[in-house]
Amino acid sequence: MPAARESLLDAAYTALQRRSWSTVRMVDVAAVAGVSRQTLYNEFGSKDGLARALVRRETDAYLAGADRALAEGGLPRLAEWTVAAARTNALIRAVLTGCWGPRLPAPPLTAIPSTSAVPAQRRADGPLPSPADVVAVVRDRAVATRIAPGAVKDEASRAHRECELALRLALSCVIAPVGEGGV
């Protein structure tokens, strides 16, 4: 039921933009998505399952966007994408910084026992990435775009440092945003 799942995740994301996660009701998410509450529970198991799936989806979308940014313009474009994504999406900001505010769901990063028959939910019930995990994945993907196969160790080490620095500088703009007219 991929279409219903995406509709439910979209409805949950929209609800989260309007109010805190603690006040988001499953019945309202189901109604906005145009499915029964039972369908919502069949797909996600619980509100926590919905939260985990939402965090997983937004993280996956950030990573896909990071890949596109790298392909389009390398490290500068990746840094811009990271800052823009974190500014416009509170879940991405939380995933990248580990700062889960009271308005957001804060699912544990550790895996939870999954009894779901839905493969996508079993994946969401697995361990969620920490900020360090996400940064490492993006850094490693960026490094892979900057070094040629068979590169000498010094080149690979330099590319690793450059990519790490670019990401950390971008994250500093997320954590301490610049004022009007800035980056």
CSV table of C-alpha atoms in Angstrom, one decimal:
chain,number,residue,atom,x,y,z
A,1,MET,CA,0.0,0.0,0.0
A,2,PRO,CA,2.8,2.5,-1.0
A,3,ALA,CA,0.4,5.2,-2.1
A,4,ALA,CA,-1.6,5.2,1.2
A,5,ARG,CA,1.7,5.1,3.1
A,6,GLU,CA,3.0,8.2,1.4
A,7,SER,CA,-0.3,9.9,1.8
A,8,LEU,CA,-0.2,9.1,5.5
A,9,LEU,CA,3.3,10.3,5.9
A,10,ASP,CA,2.5,13.5,4.0
A,11,ALA,CA,-0.5,14.1,6.3
A,12,ALA,CA,1.6,13.5,9.4
A,13,TYR,CA,4.3,15.9,8.1
A,14,THR,CA,1.7,18.6,7.4
A,15,ALA,CA,0.2,18.1,10.8
A,16,LEU,CA,3.6,18.4,12.4
A,17,GLN,CA,4.2,21.7,10.6
A,18,ARG,CA,1.0,23.1,12.2
A,19,ARG,CA,1.3,21.8,15.8
A,20,SER,CA,3.5,19.8,18.1
A,21,TRP,CA,3.8,16.1,17.7
A,22,SER,CA,2.2,15.4,21.1
A,23,THR,CA,-1.1,17.0,19.8
A,24,VAL,CA,-1.1,15.2,16.4
A,25,ARG,CA,-3.9,12.7,16.5
A,26,MET,CA,-3.9,9.5,14.5
A,27,VAL,CA,-7.5,9.8,13.6
A,28,ASP,CA,-6.8,13.3,12.1
A,29,VAL,CA,-3.8,12.0,10.1
A,30,ALA,CA,-5.9,9.2,8.7
A,31,ALA,CA,-8.8,11.5,7.8
A,32,VAL,CA,-6.5,13.9,5.9
A,33,ALA,CA,-4.9,11.0,4.0
A,34,GLY,CA,-8.4,9.7,3.1
A,35,VAL,CA,-8.0,6.3,4.8
A,36,SER,CA,-9.4,4.6,7.8
A,37,ARG,CA,-7.6,4.8,11.2
A,38,GLN,CA,-7.3,1.0,11.0
A,39,THR,CA,-5.3,1.4,7.7
A,40,LEU,CA,-3.0,3.8,9.5
A,41,TYR,CA,-2.4,1.4,12.4
A,42,ASN,CA,-2.0,-1.5,9.9
A,43,GLU,CA,0.7,0.4,8.1
A,44,PHE,CA,2.7,1.9,11.1
A,45,GLY,CA,1.5,0.0,14.1
A,46,SER,CA,1.4,3.0,16.4
A,47,LYS,CA,2.0,6.7,16.6
A,48,ASP,CA,5.7,5.9,17.5
A,49,GLY,CA,5.9,3.7,14.4
A,50,LEU,CA,4.5,6.6,12.3
A,51,ALA,CA,7.1,9.0,13.9
A,52,ARG,CA,9.9,6.6,13.1
A,53,ALA,CA,8.7,6.2,9.5
A,54,LEU,CA,8.4,9.9,9.1
A,55,VAL,CA,11.9,10.5,10.4
A,56,ARG,CA,13.3,7.8,8.1
A,57,ARG,CA,11.5,9.2,5.1
A,58,GLU,CA,12.8,12.7,5.7
A,59,THR,CA,16.3,11.4,6.3
A,60,ASP,CA,16.2,9.5,3.1
A,61,ALA,CA,15.0,12.6,1.3
A,62,TYR,CA,17.8,14.6,2.7
A,63,LEU,CA,20.4,12.0,1.6
A,64,ALA,CA,18.9,11.9,-1.9
A,65,GLY,CA,19.0,15.7,-2.1
A,66,ALA,CA,22.6,15.6,-0.9
A,67,ASP,CA,23.5,13.2,-3.7
A,68,ARG,CA,21.8,15.5,-6.2
A,69,ALA,CA,23.6,18.5,-4.8
A,70,LEU,CA,27.0,16.7,-5.0
A,71,ALA,CA,26.3,15.8,-8.6
A,72,GLU,CA,25.2,19.4,-9.5
A,73,GLY,CA,27.9,21.4,-7.9
A,74,GLY,CA,30.1,19.5,-5.5
A,75,LEU,CA,30.9,20.6,-2.0
A,76,PRO,CA,29.6,24.2,-2.3
A,77,ARG,CA,26.2,23.0,-3.5
A,78,LEU,CA,26.1,20.3,-0.9
A,79,ALA,CA,26.7,22.8,1.9
A,80,GLU,CA,23.9,25.1,0.5
A,81,TRP,CA,21.6,22.1,0.2
A,82,THR,CA,22.3,21.1,3.8
A,83,VAL,CA,21.6,24.6,5.2
A,84,ALA,CA,18.5,25.1,3.1
A,85,ALA,CA,17.1,21.6,4.0
A,86,ALA,CA,17.7,22.2,7.7
A,87,ARG,CA,16.1,25.7,7.6
A,88,THR,CA,12.9,24.5,5.9
A,89,ASN,CA,12.5,21.1,7.6
A,90,ALA,CA,12.5,20.8,11.4
A,91,LEU,CA,12.9,17.0,11.2
A,92,ILE,CA,16.1,17.3,9.0
A,93,ARG,CA,17.4,20.0,11.4
A,94,ALA,CA,16.9,17.6,14.3
A,95,VAL,CA,18.4,14.6,12.4
A,96,LEU,CA,21.5,16.6,11.6
A,97,THR,CA,22.0,18.3,15.0
A,98,GLY,CA,20.4,15.9,17.4
A,99,CYS,CA,18.3,18.8,18.8
A,100,TRP,CA,14.8,17.4,19.1
A,101,GLY,CA,12.6,20.1,20.4
A,102,PRO,CA,9.4,19.5,22.3
A,103,ARG,CA,7.3,20.0,19.1
A,104,LEU,CA,8.9,17.1,17.3
A,105,PRO,CA,8.7,13.4,17.7
A,106,ALA,CA,11.9,12.1,19.1
A,107,PRO,CA,12.0,8.4,18.4
A,108,PRO,CA,14.9,6.5,19.9
A,109,LEU,CA,17.8,5.8,17.5
A,110,THR,CA,18.0,2.2,18.6
A,111,ALA,CA,16.1,-0.4,16.8
A,112,ILE,CA,12.7,-1.5,18.2
A,113,PRO,CA,11.2,-5.0,17.9
A,114,SER,CA,9.2,-5.0,14.7
A,115,THR,CA,6.2,-7.2,14.1
A,116,SER,CA,5.1,-5.3,11.0
A,117,ALA,CA,4.3,-7.1,7.8
A,118,VAL,CA,5.2,-4.0,5.9
A,119,PRO,CA,8.8,-4.0,4.7
A,120,ALA,CA,9.1,-0.2,4.8
A,121,GLN,CA,8.0,-0.2,8.4
A,122,ARG,CA,10.4,-2.9,9.4
A,123,ARG,CA,13.1,-0.7,7.9
A,124,ALA,CA,11.8,2.3,9.9
A,125,ASP,CA,11.7,0.2,13.0
A,126,GLY,CA,15.4,-0.6,12.6
A,127,PRO,CA,18.1,1.7,14.0
A,128,LEU,CA,17.7,5.4,13.0
A,129,PRO,CA,20.9,7.2,12.1
A,130,SER,CA,22.5,9.5,14.7
A,131,PRO,CA,23.7,13.0,13.5
A,132,ALA,CA,27.2,11.5,13.4
A,133,ASP,CA,26.0,8.6,11.2
A,134,VAL,CA,24.3,11.0,8.7
A,135,VAL,CA,27.3,13.3,8.5
A,136,ALA,CA,29.5,10.2,8.0
A,137,VAL,CA,27.3,8.9,5.2
A,138,VAL,CA,27.2,12.3,3.4
A,139,ARG,CA,30.9,12.9,3.9
A,140,ASP,CA,31.8,9.5,2.5
A,141,ARG,CA,29.6,10.0,-0.5
A,142,ALA,CA,31.2,13.4,-1.1
A,143,VAL,CA,34.7,11.9,-0.8
A,144,ALA,CA,33.8,9.3,-3.4
A,145,THR,CA,32.9,12.1,-5.8
A,146,ARG,CA,36.3,13.8,-5.2
A,147,ILE,CA,38.8,11.0,-5.5
A,148,ALA,CA,39.6,8.9,-8.4
A,149,PRO,CA,39.9,5.1,-8.0
A,150,GLY,CA,43.4,4.2,-7.1
A,151,ALA,CA,44.1,7.7,-5.6
A,152,VAL,CA,47.1,7.9,-3.3
A,153,LYS,CA,46.5,7.9,0.4
A,154,ASP,CA,47.3,11.6,0.8
A,155,GLU,CA,44.7,12.6,-1.8
A,156,ALA,CA,42.1,10.5,-0.1
A,157,SER,CA,43.0,11.8,3.3
A,158,ARG,CA,42.8,15.4,2.0
A,159,ALA,CA,39.4,14.8,0.3
A,160,HIS,CA,38.1,13.3,3.5
A,161,ARG,CA,39.2,16.4,5.6
A,162,GLU,CA,37.8,18.8,3.0
A,163,CYS,CA,34.4,17.0,2.9
A,164,GLU,CA,34.2,16.8,6.7
A,165,LEU,CA,35.1,20.5,7.0
A,166,ALA,CA,32.5,21.5,4.4
A,167,LEU,CA,29.8,19.6,6.1
A,168,ARG,CA,30.7,20.8,9.6
A,169,LEU,CA,30.7,24.4,8.4
A,170,ALA,CA,27.3,23.9,6.8
A,171,LEU,CA,26.0,22.5,10.1
A,172,SER,CA,27.4,25.4,12.0
A,173,CYS,CA,25.2,27.6,9.8
A,174,VAL,CA,22.3,25.4,10.8
A,175,ILE,CA,23.0,25.6,14.5
A,176,ALA,CA,24.0,29.3,14.5
A,177,PRO,CA,22.2,30.9,11.5
A,178,VAL,CA,23.6,34.0,10.0
A,179,GLY,CA,21.6,37.2,10.1
A,180,GLU,CA,19.7,38.9,7.3
A,181,GLY,CA,21.4,39.1,4.0
A,182,GLY,CA,23.9,36.4,5.0
A,183,VAL,CA,24.5,33.0,3.4
